[in-house]
mmCIF file of N, CA and C in Angstrom:
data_model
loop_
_atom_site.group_PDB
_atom_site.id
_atom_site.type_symbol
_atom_site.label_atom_id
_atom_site.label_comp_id
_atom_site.label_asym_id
_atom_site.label_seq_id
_atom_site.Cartn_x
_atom_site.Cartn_y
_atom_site.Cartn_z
ATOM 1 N N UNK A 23 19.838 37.502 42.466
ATOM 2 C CA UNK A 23 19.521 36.965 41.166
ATOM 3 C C UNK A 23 19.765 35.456 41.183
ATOM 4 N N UNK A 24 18.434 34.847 41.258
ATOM 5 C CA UNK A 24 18.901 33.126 41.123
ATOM 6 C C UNK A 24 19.281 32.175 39.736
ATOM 7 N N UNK A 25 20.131 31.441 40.149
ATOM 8 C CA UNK A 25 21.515 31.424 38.708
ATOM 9 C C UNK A 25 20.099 30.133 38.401
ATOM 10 N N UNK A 26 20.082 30.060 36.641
ATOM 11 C CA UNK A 26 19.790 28.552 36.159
ATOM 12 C C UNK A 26 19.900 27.139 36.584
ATOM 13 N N UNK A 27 18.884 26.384 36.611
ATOM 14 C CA UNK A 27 19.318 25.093 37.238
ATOM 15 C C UNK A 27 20.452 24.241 36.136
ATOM 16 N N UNK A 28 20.916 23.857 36.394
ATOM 17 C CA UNK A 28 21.519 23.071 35.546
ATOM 18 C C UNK A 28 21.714 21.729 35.609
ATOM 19 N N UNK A 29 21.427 21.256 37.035
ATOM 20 C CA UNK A 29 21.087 19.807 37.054
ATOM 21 C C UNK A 29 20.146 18.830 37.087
ATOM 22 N N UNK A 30 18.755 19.380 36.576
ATOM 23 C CA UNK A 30 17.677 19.206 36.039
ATOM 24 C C UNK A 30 17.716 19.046 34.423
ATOM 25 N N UNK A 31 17.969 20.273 34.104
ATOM 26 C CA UNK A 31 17.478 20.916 32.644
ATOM 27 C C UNK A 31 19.495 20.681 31.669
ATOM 28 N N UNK A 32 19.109 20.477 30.473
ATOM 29 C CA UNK A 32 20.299 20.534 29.618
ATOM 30 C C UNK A 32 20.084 21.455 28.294
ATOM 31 N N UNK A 33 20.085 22.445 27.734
ATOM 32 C CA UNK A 33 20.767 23.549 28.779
ATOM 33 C C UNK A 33 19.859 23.908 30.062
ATOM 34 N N UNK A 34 21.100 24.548 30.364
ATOM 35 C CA UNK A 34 19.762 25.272 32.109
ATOM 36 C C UNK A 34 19.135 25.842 31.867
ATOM 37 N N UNK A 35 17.935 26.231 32.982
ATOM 38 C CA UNK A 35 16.940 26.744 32.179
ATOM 39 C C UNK A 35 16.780 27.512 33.637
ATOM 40 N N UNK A 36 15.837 28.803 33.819
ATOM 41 C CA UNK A 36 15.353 29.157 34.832
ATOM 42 C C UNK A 36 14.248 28.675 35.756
ATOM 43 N N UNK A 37 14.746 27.958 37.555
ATOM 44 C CA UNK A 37 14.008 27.717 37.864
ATOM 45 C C UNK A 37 14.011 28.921 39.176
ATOM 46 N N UNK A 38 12.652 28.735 39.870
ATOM 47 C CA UNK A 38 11.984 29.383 41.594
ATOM 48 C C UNK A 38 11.896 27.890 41.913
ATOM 49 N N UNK A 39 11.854 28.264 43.578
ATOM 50 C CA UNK A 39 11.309 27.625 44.163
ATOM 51 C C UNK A 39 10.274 28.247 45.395
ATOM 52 N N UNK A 40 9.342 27.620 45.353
ATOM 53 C CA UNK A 40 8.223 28.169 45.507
ATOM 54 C C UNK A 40 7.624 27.652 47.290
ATOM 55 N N UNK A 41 6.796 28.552 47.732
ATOM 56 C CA UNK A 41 6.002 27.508 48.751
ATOM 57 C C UNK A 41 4.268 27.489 48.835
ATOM 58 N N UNK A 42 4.315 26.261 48.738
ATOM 59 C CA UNK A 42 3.068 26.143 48.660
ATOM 60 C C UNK A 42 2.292 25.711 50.156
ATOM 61 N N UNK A 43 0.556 26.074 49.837
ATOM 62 C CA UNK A 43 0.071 26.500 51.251
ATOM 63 C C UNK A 43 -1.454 26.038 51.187
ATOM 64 N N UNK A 44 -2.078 25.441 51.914
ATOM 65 C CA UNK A 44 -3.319 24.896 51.607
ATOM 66 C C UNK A 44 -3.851 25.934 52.047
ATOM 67 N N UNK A 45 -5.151 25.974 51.758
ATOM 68 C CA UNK A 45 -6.293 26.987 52.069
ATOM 69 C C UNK A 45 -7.280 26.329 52.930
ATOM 70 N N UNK A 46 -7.204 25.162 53.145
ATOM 71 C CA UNK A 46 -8.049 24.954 54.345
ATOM 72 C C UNK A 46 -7.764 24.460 55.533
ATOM 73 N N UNK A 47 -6.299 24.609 55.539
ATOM 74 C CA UNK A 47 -5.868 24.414 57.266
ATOM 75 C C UNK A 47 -4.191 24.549 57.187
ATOM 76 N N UNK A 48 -3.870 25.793 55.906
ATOM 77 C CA UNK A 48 -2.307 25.995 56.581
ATOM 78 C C UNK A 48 -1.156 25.322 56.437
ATOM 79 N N UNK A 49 -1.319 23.958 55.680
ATOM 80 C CA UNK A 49 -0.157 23.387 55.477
ATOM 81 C C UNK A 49 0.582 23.625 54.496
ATOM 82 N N UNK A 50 1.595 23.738 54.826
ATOM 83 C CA UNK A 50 2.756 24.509 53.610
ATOM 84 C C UNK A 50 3.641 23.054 53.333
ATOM 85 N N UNK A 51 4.453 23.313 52.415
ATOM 86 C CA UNK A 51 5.362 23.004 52.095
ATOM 87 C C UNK A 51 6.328 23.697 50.965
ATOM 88 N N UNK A 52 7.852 23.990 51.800
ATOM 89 C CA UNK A 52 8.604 24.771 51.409
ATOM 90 C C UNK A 52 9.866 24.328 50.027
ATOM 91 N N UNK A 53 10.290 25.194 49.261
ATOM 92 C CA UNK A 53 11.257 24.759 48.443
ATOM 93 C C UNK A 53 10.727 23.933 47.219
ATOM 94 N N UNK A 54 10.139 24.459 46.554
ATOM 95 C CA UNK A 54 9.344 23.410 45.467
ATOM 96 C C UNK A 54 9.748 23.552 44.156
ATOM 97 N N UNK A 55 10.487 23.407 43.550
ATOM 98 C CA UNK A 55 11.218 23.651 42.480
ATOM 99 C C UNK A 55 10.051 23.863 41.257
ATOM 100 N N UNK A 56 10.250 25.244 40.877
ATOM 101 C CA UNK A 56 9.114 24.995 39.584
ATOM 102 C C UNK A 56 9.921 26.277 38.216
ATOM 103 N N UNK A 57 9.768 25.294 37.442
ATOM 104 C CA UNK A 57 9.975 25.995 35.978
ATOM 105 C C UNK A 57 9.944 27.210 35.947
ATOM 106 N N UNK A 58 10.515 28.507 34.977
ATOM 107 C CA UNK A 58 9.942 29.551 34.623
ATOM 108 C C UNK A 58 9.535 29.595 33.020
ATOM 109 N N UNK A 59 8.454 29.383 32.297
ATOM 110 C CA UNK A 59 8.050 28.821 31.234
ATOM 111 C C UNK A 59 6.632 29.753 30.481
ATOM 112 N N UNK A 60 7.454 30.786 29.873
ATOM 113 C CA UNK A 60 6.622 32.255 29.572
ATOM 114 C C UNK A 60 5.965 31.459 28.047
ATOM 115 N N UNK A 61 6.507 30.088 27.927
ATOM 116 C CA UNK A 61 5.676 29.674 26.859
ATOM 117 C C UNK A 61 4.200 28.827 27.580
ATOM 118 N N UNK A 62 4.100 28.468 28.807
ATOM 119 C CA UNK A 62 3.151 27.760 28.822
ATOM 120 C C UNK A 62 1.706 28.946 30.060
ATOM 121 N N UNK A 63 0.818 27.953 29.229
ATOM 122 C CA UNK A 63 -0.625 29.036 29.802
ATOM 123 C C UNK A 63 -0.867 29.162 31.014
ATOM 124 N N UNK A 64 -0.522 28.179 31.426
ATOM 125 C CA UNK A 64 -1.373 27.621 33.092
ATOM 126 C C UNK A 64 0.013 27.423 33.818
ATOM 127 N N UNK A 65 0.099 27.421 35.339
ATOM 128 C CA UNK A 65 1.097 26.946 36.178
ATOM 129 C C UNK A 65 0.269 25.578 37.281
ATOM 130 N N UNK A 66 1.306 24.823 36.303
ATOM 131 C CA UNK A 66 1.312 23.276 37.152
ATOM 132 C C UNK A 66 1.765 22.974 38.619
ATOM 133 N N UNK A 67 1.558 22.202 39.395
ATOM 134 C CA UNK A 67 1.858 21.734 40.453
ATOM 135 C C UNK A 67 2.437 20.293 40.259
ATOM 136 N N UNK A 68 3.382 19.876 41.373
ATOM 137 C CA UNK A 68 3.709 18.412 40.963
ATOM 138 C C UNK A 68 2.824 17.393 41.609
ATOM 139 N N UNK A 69 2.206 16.990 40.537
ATOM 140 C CA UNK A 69 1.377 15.776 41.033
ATOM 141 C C UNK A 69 1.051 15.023 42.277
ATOM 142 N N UNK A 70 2.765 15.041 42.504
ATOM 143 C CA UNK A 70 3.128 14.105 43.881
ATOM 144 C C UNK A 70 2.829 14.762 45.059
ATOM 145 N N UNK A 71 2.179 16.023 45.336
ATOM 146 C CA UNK A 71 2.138 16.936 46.710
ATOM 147 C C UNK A 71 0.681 16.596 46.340
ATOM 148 N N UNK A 72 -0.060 16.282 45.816
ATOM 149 C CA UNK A 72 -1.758 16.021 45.641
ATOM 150 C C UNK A 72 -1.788 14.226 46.156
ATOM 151 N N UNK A 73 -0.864 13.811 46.325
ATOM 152 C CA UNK A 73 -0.875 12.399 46.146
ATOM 153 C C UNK A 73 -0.300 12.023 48.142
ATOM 154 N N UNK A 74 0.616 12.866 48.686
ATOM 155 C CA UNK A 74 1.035 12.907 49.807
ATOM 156 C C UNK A 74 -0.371 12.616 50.556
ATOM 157 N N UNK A 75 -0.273 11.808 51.907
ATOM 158 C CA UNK A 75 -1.192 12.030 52.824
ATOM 159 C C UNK A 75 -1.460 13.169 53.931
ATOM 160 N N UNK A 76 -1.951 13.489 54.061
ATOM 161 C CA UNK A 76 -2.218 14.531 55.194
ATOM 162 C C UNK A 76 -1.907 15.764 54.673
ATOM 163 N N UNK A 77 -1.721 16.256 53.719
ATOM 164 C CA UNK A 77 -1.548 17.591 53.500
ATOM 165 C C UNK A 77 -2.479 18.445 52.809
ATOM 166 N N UNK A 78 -3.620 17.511 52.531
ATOM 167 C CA UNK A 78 -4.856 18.562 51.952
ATOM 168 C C UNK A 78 -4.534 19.458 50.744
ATOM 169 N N UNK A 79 -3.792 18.830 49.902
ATOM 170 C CA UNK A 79 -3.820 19.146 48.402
ATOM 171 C C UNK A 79 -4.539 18.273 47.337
ATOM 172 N N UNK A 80 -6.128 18.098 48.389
ATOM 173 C CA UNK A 80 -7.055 17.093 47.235
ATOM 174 C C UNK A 80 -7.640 17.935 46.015
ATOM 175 N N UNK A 81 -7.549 16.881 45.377
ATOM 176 C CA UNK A 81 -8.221 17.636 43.768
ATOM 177 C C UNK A 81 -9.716 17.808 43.825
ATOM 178 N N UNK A 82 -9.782 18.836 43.298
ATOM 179 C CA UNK A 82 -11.417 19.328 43.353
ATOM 180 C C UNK A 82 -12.037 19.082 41.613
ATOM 181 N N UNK A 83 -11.399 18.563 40.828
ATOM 182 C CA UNK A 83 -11.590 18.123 39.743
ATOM 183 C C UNK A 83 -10.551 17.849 38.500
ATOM 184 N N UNK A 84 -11.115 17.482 37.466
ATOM 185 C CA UNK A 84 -9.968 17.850 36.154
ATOM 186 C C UNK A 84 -10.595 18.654 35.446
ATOM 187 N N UNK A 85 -9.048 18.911 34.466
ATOM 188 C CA UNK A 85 -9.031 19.617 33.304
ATOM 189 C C UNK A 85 -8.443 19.063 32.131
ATOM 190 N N UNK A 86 -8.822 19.346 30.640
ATOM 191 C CA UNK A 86 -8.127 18.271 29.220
ATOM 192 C C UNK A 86 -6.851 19.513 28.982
ATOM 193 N N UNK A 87 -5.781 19.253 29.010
ATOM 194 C CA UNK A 87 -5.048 19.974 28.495
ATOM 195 C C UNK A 87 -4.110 19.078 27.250
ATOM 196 N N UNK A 88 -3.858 20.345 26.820
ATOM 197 C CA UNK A 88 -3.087 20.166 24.845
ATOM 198 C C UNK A 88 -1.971 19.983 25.310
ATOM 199 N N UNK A 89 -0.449 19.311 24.944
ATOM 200 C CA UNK A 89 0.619 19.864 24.879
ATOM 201 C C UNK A 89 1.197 20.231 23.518
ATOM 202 N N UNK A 90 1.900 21.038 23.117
ATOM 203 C CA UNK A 90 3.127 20.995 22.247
ATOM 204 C C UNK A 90 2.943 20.428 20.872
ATOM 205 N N UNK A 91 2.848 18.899 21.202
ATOM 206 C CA UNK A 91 2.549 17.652 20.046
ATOM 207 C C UNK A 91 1.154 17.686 19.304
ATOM 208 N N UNK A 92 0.184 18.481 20.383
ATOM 209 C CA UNK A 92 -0.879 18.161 20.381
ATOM 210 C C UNK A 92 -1.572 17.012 21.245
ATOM 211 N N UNK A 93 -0.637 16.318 21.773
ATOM 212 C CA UNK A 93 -1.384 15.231 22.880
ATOM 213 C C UNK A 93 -2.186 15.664 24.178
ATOM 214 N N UNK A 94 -3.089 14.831 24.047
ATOM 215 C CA UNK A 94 -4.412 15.696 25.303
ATOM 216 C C UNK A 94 -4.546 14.531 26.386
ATOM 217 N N UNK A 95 -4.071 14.961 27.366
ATOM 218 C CA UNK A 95 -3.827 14.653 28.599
ATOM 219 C C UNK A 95 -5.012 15.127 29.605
ATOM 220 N N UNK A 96 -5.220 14.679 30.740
ATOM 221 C CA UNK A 96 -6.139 15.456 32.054
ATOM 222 C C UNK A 96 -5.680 15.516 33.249
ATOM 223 N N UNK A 97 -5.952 16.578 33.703
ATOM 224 C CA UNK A 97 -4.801 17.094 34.881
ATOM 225 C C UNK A 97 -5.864 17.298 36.243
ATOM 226 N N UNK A 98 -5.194 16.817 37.299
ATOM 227 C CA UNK A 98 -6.126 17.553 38.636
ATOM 228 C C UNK A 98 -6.421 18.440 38.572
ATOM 229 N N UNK A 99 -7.171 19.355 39.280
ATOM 230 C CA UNK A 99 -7.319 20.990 39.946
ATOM 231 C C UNK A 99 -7.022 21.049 41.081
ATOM 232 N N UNK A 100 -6.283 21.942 42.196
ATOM 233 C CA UNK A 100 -5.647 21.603 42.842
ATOM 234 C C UNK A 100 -5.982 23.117 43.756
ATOM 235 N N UNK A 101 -7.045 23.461 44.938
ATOM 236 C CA UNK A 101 -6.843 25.011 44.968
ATOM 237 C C UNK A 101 -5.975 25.376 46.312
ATOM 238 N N UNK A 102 -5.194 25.971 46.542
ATOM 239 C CA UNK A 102 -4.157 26.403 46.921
ATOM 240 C C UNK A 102 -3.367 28.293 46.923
ATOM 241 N N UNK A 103 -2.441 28.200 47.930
ATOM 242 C CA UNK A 103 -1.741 29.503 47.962
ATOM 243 C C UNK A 103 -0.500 29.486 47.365
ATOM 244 N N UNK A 104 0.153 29.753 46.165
ATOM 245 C CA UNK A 104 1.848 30.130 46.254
ATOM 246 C C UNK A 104 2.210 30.866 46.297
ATOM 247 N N UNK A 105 3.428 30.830 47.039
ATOM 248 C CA UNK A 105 3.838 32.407 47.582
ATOM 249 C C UNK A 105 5.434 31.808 46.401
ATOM 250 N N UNK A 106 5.681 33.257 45.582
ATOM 251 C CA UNK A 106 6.669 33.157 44.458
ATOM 252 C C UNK A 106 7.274 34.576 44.943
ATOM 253 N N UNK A 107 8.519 34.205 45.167
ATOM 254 C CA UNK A 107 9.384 35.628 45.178
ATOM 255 C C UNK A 107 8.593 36.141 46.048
ATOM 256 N N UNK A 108 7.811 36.017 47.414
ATOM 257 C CA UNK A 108 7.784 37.391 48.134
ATOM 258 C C UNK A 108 5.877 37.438 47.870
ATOM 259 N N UNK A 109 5.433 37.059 46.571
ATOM 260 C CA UNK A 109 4.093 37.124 46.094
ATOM 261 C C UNK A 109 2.960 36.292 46.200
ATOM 262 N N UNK A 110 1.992 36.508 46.786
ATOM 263 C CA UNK A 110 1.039 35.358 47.251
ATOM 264 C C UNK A 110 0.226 35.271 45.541
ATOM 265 N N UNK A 111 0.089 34.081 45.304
ATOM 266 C CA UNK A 111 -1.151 33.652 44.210
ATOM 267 C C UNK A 111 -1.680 32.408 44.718
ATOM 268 N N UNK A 112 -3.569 33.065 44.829
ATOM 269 C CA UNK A 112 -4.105 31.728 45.425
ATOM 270 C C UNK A 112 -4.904 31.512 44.608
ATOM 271 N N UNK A 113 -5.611 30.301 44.295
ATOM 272 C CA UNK A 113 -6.371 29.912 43.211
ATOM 273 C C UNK A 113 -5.890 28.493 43.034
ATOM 274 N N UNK A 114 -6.627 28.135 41.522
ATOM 275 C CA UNK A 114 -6.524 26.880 41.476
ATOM 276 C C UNK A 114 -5.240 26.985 40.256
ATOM 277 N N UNK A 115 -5.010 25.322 40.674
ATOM 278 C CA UNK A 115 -3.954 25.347 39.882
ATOM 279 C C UNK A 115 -3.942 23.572 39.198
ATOM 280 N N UNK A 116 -3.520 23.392 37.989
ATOM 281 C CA UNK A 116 -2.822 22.255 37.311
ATOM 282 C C UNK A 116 -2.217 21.111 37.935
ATOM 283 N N UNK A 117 -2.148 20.093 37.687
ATOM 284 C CA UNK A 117 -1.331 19.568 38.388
ATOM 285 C C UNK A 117 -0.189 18.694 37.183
ATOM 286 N N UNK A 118 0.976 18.085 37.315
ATOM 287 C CA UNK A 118 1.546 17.766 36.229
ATOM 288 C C UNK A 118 2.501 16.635 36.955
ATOM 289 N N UNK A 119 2.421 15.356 36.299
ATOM 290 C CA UNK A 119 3.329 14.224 37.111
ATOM 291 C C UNK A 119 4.807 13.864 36.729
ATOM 292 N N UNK A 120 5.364 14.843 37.455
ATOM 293 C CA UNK A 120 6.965 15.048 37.563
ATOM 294 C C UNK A 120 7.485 15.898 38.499
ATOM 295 N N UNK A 121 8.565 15.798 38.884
ATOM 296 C CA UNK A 121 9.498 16.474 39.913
ATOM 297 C C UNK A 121 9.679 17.671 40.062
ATOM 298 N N UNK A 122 9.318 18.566 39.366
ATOM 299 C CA UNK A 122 8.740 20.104 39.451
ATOM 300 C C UNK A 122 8.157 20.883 39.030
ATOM 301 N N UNK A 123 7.590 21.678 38.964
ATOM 302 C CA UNK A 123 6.448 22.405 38.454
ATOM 303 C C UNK A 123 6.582 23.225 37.243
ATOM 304 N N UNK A 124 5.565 23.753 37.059
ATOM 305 C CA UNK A 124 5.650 24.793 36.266
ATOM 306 C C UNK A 124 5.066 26.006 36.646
ATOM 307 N N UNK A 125 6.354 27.046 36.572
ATOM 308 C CA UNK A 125 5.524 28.796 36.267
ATOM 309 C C UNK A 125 5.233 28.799 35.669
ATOM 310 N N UNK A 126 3.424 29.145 34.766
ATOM 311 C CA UNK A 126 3.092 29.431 33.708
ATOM 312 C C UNK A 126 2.579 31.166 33.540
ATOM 313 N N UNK A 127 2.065 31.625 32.320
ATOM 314 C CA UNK A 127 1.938 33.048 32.236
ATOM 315 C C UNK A 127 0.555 33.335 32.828
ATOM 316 N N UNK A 128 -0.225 32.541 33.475
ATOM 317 C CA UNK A 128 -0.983 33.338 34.582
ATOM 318 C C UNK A 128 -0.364 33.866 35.923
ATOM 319 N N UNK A 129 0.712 33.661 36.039
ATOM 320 C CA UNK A 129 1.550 33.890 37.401
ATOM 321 C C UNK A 129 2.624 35.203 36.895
ATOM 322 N N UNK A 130 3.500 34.417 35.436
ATOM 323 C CA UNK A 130 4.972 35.668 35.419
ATOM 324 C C UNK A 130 4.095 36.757 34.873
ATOM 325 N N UNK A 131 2.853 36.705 34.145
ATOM 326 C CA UNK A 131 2.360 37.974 33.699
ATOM 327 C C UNK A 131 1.843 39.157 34.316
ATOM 328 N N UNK A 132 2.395 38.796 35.897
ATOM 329 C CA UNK A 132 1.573 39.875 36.959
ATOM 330 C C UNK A 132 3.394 40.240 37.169
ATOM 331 N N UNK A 133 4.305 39.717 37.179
ATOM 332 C CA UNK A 133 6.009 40.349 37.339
ATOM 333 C C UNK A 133 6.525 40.654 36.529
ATOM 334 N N UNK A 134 7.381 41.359 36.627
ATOM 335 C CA UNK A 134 8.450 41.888 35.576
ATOM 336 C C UNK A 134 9.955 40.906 35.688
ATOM 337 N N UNK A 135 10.524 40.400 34.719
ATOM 338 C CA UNK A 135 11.463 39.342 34.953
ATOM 339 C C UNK A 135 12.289 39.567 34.195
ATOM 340 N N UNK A 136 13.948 39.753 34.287
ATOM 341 C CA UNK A 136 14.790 39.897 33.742
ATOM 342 C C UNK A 136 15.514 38.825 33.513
ATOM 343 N N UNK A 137 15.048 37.578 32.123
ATOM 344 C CA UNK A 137 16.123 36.636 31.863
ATOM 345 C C UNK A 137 17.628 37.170 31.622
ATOM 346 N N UNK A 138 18.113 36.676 31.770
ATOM 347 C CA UNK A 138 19.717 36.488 31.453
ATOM 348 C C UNK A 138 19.991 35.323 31.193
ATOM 349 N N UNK A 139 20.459 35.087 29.819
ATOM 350 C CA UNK A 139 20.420 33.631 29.458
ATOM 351 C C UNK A 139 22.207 33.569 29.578
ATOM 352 N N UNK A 140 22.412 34.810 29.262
ATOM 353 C CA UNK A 140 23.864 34.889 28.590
ATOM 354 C C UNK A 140 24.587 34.590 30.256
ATOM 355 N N UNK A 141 24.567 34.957 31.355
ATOM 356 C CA UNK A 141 25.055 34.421 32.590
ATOM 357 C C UNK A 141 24.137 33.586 33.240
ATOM 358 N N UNK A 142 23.169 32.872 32.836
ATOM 359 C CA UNK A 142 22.336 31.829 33.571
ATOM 360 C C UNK A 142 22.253 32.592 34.924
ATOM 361 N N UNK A 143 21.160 33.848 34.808
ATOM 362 C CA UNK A 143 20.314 34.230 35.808
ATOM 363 C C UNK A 143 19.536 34.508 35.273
ATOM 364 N N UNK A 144 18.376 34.826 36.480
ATOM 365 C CA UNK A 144 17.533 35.441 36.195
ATOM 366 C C UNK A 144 16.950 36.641 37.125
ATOM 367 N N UNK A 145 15.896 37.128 37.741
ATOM 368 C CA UNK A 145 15.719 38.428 38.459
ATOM 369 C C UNK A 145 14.385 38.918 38.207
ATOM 370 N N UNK A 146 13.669 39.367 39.466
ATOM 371 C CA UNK A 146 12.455 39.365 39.268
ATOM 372 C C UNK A 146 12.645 41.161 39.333
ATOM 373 N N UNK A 147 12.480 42.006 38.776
ATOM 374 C CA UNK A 147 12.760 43.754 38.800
ATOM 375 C C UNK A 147 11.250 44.308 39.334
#
């Protein structure tokens, strides 16, 4: 059961870390810290792995996304493999410019997830 981050987030909040995997020649990169965020639609990528050289996380377009406030922003598309807990999801994905990602509910809505807020874990069942 992986405990809440707490040196990111105030309060902690539940993060994965994830690995991500190109689809057209294999390059991974491991340990990617991303949100668990059953409020948001889409799961983001961090900007900065689309921006790296040589790793073939080029954007194949944008998208207008809403936040929260209502402010409308445009995000890369980004298509790719993540492997979460054990689980491959390949497709395209968001991209978002900050230091870790986001799980959104196209991803936790295929798992079953046991928050625990009350001991800052969490658990994928």
């Amino acid at each position: 059961m992986p405990d809440y981050d707490s040196k990111f987030f105030n309060p902690p909040a539940p993060v994965a870390y994830v690995t991500l995997r190109t689809l057209e020649n294999n390059v991974e990169i491991a340990n990617i810290p991303m949100l668990l965020d059953t409020g948001a639609d889409a799961t983001l990528i961090p900007q900065i792995l689309v921006d790296e050289d040589g790793l073939g996380f080029a954007a194949i377009g944008t998208y207008e996304i809403e936040s929260f406030d209502k402010t409308v922003s445009y995000s890369p598309i980004v298509r790719l493999q993540m492997i979460f807990e054990g689980r491959s999801f390949r497709g395209e994905f968001l991209t978002i410019n900050q230091n870790y990602g986001i799980i959104g509910r196209n991803v936790l809505n295929s798992v079953k997830i046991e928050f625990d807020g009350q001991n800052l874990r969490w658990e994928i069942l």
